[in-house]
Tab-separated table of C-alpha atoms and ligand atoms in Angstrom:
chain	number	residue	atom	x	y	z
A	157	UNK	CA	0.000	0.000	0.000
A	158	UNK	CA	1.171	3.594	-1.201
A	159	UNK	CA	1.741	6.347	1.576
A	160	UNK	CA	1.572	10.015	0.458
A	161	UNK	CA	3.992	12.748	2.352
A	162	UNK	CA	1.218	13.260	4.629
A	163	UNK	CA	0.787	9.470	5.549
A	164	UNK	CA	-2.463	9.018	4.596
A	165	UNK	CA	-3.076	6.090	3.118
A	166	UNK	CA	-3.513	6.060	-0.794
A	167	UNK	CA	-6.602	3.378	-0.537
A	168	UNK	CA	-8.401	5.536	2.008
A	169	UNK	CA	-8.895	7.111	-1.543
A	170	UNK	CA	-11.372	6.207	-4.332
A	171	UNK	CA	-8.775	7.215	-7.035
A	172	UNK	CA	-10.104	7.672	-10.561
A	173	UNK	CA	-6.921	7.391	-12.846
A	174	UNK	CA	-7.600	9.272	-16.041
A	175	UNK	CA	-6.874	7.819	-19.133
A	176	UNK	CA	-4.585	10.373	-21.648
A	177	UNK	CA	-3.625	9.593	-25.210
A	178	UNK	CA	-0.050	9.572	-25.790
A	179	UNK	CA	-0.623	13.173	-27.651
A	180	UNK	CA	-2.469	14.384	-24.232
A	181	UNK	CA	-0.663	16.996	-21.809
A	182	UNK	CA	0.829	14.600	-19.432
A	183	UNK	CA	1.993	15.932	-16.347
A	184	UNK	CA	4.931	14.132	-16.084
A	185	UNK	CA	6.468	16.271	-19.055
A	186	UNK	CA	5.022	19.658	-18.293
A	187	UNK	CA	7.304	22.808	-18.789
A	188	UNK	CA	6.719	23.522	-15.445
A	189	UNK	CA	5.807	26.918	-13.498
A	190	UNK	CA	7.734	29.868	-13.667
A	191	UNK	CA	8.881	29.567	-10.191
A	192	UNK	CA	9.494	26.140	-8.948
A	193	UNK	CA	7.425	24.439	-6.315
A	194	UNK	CA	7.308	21.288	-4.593
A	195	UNK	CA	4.449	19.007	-5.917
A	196	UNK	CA	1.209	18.709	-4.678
A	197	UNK	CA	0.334	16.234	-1.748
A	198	UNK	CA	-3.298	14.937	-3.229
A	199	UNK	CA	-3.596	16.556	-6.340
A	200	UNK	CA	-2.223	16.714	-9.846
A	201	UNK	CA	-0.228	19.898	-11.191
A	202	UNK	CA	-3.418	21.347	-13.389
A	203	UNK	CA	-6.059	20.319	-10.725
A	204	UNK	CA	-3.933	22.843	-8.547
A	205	UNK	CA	-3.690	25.352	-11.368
A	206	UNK	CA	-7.611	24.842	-11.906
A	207	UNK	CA	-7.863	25.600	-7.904
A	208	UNK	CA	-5.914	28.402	-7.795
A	209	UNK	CA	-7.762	30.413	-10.727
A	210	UNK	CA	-11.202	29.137	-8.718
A	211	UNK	CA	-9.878	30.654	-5.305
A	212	UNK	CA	-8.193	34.328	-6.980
A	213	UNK	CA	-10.406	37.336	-6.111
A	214	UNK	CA	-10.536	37.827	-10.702
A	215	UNK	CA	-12.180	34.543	-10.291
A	216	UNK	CA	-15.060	36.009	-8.381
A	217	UNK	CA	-15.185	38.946	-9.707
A	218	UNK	CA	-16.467	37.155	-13.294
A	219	UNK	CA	-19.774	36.740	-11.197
A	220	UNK	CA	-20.829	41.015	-11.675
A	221	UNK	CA	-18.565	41.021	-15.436
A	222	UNK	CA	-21.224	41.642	-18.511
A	223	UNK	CA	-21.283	38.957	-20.951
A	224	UNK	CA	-23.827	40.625	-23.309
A	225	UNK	CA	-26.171	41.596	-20.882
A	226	UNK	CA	-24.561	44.265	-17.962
A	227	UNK	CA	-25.662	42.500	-14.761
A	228	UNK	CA	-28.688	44.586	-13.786
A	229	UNK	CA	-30.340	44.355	-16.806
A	230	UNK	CA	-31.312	40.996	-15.341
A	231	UNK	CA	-30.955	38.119	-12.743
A	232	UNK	CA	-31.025	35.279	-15.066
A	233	UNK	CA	-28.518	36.769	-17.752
A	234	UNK	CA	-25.229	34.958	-17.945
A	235	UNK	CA	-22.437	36.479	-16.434
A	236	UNK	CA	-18.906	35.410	-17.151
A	237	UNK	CA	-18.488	33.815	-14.381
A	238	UNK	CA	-21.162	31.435	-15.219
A	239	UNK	CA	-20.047	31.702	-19.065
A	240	UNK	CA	-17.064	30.375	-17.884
A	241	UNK	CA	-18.425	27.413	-15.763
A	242	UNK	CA	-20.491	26.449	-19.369
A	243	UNK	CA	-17.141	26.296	-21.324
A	244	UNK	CA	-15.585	24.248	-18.397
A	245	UNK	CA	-18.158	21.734	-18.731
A	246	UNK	CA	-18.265	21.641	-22.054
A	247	UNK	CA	-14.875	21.245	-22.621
A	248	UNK	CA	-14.454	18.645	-20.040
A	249	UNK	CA	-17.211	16.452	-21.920
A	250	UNK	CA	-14.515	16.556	-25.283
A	251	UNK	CA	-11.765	15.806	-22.702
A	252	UNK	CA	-13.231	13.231	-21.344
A	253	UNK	CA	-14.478	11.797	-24.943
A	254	UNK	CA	-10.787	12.790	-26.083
A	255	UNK	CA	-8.649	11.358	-23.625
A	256	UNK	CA	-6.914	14.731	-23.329
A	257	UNK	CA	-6.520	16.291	-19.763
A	258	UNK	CA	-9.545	17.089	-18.253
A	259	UNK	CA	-7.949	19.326	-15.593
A	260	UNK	CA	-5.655	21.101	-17.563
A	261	UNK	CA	-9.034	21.616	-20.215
A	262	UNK	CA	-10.672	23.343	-17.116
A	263	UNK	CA	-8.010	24.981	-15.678
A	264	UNK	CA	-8.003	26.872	-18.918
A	265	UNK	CA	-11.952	26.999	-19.628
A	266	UNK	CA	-12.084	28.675	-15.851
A	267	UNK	CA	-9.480	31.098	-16.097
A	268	UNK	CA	-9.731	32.035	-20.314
A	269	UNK	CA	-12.007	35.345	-19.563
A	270	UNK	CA	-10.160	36.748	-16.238
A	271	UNK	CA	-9.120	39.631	-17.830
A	272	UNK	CA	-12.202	41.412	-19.028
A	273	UNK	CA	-12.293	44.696	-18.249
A	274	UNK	CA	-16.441	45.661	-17.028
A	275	UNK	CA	-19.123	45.903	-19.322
A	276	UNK	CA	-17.491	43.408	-21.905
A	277	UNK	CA	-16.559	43.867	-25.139
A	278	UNK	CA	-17.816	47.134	-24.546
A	279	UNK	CA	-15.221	47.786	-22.055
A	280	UNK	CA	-12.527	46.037	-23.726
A	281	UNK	CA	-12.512	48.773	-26.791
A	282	UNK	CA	-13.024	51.611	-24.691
A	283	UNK	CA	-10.302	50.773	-22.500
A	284	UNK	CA	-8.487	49.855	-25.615
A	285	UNK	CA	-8.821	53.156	-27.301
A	286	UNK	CA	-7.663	54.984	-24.010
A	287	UNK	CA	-4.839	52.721	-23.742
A	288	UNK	CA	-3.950	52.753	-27.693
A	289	UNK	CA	-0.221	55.150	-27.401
A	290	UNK	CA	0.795	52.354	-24.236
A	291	UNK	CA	0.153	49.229	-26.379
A	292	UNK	CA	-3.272	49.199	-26.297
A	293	UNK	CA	-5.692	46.543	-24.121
A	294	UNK	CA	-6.368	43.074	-24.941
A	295	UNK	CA	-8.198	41.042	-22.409
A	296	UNK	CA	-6.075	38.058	-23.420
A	297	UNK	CA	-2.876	39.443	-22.560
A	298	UNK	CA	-4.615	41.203	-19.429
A	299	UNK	CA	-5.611	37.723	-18.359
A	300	UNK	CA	-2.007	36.601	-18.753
A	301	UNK	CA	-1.231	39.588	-16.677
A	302	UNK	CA	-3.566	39.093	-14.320
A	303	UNK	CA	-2.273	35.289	-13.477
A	304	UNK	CA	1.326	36.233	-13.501
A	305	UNK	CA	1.486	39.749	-11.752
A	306	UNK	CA	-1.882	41.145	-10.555
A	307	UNK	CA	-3.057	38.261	-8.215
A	308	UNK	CA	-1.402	38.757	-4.712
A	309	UNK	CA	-2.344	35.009	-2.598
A	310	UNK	CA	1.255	33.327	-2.260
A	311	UNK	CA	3.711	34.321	-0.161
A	312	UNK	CA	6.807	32.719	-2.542
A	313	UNK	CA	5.670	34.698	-5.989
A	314	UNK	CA	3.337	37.501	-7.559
A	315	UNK	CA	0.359	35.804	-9.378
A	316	UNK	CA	-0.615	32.278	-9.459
A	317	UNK	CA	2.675	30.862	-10.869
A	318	UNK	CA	0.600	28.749	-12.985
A	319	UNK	CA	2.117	25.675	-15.272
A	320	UNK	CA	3.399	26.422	-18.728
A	321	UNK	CA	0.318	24.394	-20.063
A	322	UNK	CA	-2.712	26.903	-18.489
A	323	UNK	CA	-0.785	30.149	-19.582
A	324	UNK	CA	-0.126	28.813	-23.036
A	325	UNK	CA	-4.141	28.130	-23.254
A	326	UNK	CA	-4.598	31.375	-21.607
A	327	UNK	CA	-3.404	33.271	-24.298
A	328	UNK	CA	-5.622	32.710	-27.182
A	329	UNK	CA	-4.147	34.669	-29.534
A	330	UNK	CA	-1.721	38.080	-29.752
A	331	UNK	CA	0.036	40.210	-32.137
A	332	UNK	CA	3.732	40.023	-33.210
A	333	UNK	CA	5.012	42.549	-31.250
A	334	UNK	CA	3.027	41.606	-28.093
A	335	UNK	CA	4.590	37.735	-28.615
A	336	UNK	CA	8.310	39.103	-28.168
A	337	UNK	CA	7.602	39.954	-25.075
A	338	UNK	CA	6.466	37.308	-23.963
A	339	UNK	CA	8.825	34.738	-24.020
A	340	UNK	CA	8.087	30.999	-23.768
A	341	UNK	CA	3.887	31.244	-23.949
A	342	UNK	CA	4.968	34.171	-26.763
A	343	UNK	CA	7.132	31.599	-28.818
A	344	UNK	CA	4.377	30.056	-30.739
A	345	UNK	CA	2.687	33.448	-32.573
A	346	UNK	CA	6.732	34.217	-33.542
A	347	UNK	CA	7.171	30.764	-35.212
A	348	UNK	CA	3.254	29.770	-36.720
A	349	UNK	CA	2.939	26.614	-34.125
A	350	UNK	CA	-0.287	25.111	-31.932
A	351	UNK	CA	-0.754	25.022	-28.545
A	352	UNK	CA	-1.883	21.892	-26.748
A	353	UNK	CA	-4.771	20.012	-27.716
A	354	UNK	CA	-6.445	20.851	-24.517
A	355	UNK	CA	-6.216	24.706	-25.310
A	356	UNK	CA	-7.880	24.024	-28.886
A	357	UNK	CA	-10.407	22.097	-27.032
A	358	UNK	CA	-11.036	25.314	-24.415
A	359	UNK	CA	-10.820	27.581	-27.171
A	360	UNK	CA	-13.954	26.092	-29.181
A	361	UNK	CA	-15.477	25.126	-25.912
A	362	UNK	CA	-15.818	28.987	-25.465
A	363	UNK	CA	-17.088	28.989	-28.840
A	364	UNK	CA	-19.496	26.624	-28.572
A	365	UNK	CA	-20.770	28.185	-24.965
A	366	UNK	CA	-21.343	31.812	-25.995
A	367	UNK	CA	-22.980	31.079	-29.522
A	368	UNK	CA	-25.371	28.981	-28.049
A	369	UNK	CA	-25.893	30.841	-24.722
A	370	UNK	CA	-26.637	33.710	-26.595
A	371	UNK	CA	-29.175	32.507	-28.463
A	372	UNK	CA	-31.000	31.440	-25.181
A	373	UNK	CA	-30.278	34.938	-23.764
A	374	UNK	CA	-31.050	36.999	-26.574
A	375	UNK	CA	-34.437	35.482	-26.493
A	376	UNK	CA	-35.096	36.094	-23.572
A	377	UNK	CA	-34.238	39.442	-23.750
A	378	UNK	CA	-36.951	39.409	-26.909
A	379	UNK	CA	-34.317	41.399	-28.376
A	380	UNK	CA	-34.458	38.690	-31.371
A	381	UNK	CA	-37.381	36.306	-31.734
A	382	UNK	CA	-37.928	32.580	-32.892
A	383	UNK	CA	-39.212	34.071	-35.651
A	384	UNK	CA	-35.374	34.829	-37.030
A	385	UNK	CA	-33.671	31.908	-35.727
A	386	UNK	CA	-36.037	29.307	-37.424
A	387	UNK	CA	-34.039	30.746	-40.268
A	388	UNK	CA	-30.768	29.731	-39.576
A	389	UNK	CA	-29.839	26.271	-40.136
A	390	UNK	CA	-28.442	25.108	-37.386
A	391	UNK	CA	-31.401	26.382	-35.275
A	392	UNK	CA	-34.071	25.095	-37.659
A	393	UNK	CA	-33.186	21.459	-37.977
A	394	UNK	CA	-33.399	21.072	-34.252
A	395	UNK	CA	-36.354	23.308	-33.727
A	396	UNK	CA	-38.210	21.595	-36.320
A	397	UNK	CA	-37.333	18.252	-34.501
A	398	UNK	CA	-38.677	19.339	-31.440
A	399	UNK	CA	-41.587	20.802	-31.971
A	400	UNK	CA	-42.130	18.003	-34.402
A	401	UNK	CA	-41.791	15.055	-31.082
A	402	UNK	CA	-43.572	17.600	-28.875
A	403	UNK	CA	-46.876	18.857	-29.889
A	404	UNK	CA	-48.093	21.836	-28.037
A	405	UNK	CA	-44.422	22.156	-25.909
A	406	UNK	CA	-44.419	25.322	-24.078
A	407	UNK	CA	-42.184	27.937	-25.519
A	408	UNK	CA	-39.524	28.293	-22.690
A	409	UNK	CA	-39.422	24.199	-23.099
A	410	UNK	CA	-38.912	24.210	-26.569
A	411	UNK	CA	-36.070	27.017	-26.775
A	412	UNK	CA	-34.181	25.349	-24.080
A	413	UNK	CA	-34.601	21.455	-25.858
A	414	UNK	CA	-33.345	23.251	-29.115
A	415	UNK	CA	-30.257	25.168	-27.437
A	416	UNK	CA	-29.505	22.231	-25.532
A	417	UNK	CA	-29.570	20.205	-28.964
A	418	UNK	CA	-27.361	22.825	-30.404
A	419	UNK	CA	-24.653	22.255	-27.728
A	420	UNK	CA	-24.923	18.594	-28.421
A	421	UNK	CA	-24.827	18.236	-32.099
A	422	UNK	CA	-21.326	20.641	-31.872
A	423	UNK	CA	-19.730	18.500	-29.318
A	424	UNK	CA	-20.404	15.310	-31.685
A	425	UNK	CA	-19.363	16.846	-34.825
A	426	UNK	CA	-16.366	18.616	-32.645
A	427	UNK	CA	-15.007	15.271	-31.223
A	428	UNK	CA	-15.817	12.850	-34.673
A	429	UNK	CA	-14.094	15.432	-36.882
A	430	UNK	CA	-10.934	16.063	-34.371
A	431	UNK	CA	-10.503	12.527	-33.327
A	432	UNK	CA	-10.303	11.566	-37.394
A	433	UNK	CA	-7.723	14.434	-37.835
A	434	UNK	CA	-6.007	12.993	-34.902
A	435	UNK	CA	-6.424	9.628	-36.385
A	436	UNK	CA	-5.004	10.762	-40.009
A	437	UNK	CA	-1.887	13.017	-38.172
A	438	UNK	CA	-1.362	10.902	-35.060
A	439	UNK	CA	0.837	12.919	-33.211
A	440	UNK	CA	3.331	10.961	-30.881
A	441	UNK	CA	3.119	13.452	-27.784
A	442	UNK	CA	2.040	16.954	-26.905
A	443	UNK	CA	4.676	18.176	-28.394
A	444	UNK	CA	4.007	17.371	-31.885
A	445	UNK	CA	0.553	18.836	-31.795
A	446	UNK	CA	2.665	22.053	-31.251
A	447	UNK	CA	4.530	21.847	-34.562
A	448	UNK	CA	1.593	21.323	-36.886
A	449	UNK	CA	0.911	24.399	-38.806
A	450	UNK	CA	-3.144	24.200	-38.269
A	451	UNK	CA	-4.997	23.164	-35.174
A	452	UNK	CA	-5.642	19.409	-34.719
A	453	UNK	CA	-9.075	20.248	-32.889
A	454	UNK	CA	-12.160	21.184	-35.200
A	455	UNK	CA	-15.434	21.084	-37.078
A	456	UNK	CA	-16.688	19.579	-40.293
A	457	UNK	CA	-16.845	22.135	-42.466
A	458	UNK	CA	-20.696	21.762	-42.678
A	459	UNK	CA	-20.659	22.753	-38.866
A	460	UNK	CA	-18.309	25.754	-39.404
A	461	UNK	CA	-20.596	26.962	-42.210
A	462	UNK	CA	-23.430	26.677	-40.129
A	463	UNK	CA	-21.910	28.227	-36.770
A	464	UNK	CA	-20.700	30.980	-38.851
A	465	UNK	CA	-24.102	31.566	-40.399
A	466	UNK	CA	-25.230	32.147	-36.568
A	467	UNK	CA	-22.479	33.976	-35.927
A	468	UNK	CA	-23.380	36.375	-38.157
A	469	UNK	CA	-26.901	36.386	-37.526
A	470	UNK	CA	-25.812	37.231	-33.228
A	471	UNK	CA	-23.955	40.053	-34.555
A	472	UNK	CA	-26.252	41.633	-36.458
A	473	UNK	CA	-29.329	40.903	-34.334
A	474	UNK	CA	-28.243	40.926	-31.283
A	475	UNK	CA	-24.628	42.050	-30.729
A	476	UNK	CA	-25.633	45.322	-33.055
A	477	UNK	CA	-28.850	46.220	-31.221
A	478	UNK	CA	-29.431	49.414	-30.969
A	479	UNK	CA	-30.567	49.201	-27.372
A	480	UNK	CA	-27.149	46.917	-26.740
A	481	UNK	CA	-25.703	49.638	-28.944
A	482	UNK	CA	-26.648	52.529	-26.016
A	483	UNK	CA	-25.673	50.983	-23.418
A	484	UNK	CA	-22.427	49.899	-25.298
A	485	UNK	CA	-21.833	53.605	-25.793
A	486	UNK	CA	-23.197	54.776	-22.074
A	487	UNK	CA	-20.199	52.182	-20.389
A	488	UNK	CA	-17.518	52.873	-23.171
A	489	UNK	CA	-18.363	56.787	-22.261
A	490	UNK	CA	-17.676	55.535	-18.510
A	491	UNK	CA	-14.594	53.946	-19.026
A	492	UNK	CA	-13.000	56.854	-20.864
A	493	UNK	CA	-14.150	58.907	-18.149
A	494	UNK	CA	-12.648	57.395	-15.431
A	495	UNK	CA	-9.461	56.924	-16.908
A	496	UNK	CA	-8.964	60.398	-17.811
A	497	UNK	CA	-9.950	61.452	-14.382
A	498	UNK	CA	-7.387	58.958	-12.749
A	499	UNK	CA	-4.501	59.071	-15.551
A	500	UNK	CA	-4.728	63.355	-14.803
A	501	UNK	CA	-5.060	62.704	-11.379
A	502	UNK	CA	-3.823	59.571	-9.247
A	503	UNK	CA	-4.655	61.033	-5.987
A	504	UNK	CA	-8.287	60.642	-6.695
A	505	UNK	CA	-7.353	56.887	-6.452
A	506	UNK	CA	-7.645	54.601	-3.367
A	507	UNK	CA	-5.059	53.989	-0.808
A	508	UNK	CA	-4.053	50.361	-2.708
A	509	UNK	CA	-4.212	51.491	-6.199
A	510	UNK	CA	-2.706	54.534	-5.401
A	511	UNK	CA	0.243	52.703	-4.007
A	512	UNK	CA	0.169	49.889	-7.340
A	513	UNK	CA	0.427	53.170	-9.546
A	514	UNK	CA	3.535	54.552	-7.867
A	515	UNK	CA	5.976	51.031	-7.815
A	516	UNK	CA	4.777	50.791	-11.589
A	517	UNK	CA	5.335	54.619	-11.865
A	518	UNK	CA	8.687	53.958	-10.088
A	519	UNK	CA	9.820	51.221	-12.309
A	520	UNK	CA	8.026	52.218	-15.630
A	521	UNK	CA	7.773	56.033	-15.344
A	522	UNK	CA	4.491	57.246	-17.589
A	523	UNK	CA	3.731	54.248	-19.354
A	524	UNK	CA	3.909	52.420	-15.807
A	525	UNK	CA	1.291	55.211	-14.192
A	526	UNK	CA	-1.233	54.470	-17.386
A	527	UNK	CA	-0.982	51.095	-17.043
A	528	UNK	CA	-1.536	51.104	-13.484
A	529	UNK	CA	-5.025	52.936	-14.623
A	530	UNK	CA	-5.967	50.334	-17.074
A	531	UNK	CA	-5.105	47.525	-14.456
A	532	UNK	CA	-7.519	49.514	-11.551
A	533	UNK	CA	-10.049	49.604	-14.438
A	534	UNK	CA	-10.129	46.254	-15.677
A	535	UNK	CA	-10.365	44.761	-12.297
A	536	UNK	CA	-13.431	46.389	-11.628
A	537	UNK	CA	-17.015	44.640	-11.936
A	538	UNK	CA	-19.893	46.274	-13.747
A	539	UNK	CA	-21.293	48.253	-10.404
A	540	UNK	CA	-17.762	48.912	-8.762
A	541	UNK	CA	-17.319	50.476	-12.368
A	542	UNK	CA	-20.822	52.667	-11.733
A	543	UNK	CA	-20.101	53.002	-8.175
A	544	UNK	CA	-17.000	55.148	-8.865
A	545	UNK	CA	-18.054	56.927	-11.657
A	546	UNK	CA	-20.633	58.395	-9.552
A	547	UNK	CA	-17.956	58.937	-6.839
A	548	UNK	CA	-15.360	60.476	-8.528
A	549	UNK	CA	-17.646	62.086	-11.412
A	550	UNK	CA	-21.359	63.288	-9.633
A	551	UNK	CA	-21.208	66.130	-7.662
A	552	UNK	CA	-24.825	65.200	-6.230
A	553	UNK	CA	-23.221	61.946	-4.582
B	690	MG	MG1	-15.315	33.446	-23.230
């Protein structure tokens, strides 16, 4: 019988062992963190990764973060936190299917939209624009940011000190000049390679979340109706199926039976069409995978026709409301205005950020005191983000 550090015995355990494909992330040959640490007593390197992005205040935080909908516009909205636990568990379900690393897949899933700025994509391109003579924003290189630097919990390192394997999935994409900087999660942009197959999987997971949440959401919003999604294909042939089974099906029931048939037909096609690729390609190790010039991980092309055909439709529809619109414009409005305020005048900020903008200013001079703006700013929910516009901005309050 196996004894752990701790001396607990290893059978006390009901120990699932997970079965990985030789072209999985194994744990025995990740690149490791950026700071070394001694293994984990009871858990595997990623499942610690996954539970250190679960217990970091950004974490939390996703829970009053805008997805489409800012979070008073409604209790039953998604959020990104719960945006995020939809991709986990979709992801987790190709994992599983896959025999790629489940953990690792979650670990990514969870921590993919930490660094959203409020209101989001909203937020992102005003806080973009404000940023654009420092670099710009990007909420993927903020989230990279945010695991590395901004998270304060461990007494040995700044951030998380994540694995290799979750920053690399982190970082869905960047530019060029961003990628130099960046070193070893950087290398791949530089020289046209893949990341693991777990952060394709994550990365279509999100995908396959947010098209199909928003569909659900949008309707409820009655911001677009049936009416245009019976003509999109991808919505019709299950619709049609469903109301076809169930004869006089109340609305609500049919919508959610169709969206949850939507999730389930691109998780089929997702895993048939990947594991063939796999099949045709079959890559060795991780490692491999990274050298292919195209992602391993995808859908038939009938599927990516018919997810870009919603695509399409969400932007228009939905994404390009004009009520979505105003309140796009009200937030982006917001953002500017706070950073202006705090960028001309620090002391308006609080004690902490205060003292975050004076080490950066200290190490980085200007570009340091800007960026310690954009950090306060990101970090911020949707009402923090109100809360101190109104404080630093309303006389009345
Ligand atoms: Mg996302």
């Amino acid at each position: 019988m196996g004894y752990n550090s701790r001396s607990i015995p290893i059978s006390e355990f009901q120990i699932t062992v997970m079965s990985l494909a030789l072209y999985a992330s194994h744990e025995n040959r990740s690149r490791g963190r950026r700071y070394s640490e001694p293994s984990p007593d009871l858990r595997g390197e990623y499942q610690r990764d996954r539970d250190r992005v679960i217990h970091s205040s950004s974490f939390r935080r996703l829970e009053y973060k805008t997805q489409v909908f800012v979070n008073h516009e409604g209790d039953l909205y998604r959020t990104r936190l719960t945006h995020s636990l939809e991709v986990a568990q979709v992801g987790r379900t190709v994992a599983r299917a896959m025999e790629l690393h489940e953990d690792l897949v979650e670990a990514i899933a969870l921590a993919h939209d930490l660094g959203h700025a409020p209101f989001g994509h909203a937020g992102q391109d005003a806080l973009d624009a404000c940023m654009k003579d420092y670099g710009g924003f990007e909420h993927n290189l903020h989230a990279l940011r945010v695991v590395d630097e901004l998270e304060e919990r461990y007494a040995a390192f700044r951030g998380l000190n994540l694995t290799f394997e979750s920053r690399e999935g982190i970082l869905k994409h960047c530019s060029l000049t961003h990628a130099v900087l960046l070193g070893d999660v950087g290398e791949r942009f530089l020289q046209g390679g893949q990341p693991s197959l777990e952060a394709q999987v994550a990365n279509l997971a999100d995908e396959i979340a947010y098209n199909c949440h928003d569909v659900d959401d949008g309707l409820r919003s009655g911001l677009i109706t049936l009416y245009q999604l019976r003509e999109l294909s991808l919505f019709r042939a299950h619709y049609e199926e469903v109301v076809g089974s169930y004869a006089g099906l109340r609305e609500r029931r049919v919508i959610h039976e169709v969206v949850r048939r939507m999730v389930s037909s691109q998780i089929m096609d997702l895993v048939e069409v990947s594991r063939e690729r796999l099949r045709q390609v079959n890559p060795r190790e991780a490692d491999e995978v990274r050298r292919q010039s195209s992602p391993l991980i995808g859908f038939s092309p009938l599927m990516v026709e018919q997810i870009w055909e919603l695509k399409q439709f969400l932007r228009e529809a939905l994404y390009g409301h004009y009520q979505i619109r105003r309140t796009a414009a009200k937030v982006g409005r917001l953002i500017g205005s706070l950073f202006e305020v705090f960028v001309a005048d620090p002391l308006l900020l609080p004690p902490q950020a205060l003292a975050d903008l004076r080490a950066r200013e200290d190490s980085h001079g200007e570009a340091g005191r800007v960026q310690a703006v954009a950090d306060y700013i990101a970090g911020m929910t949707d009402r923090y983000a109100i809360l101190e516009y109104q404080r630093v901005l309303d006389p009345s309050v």
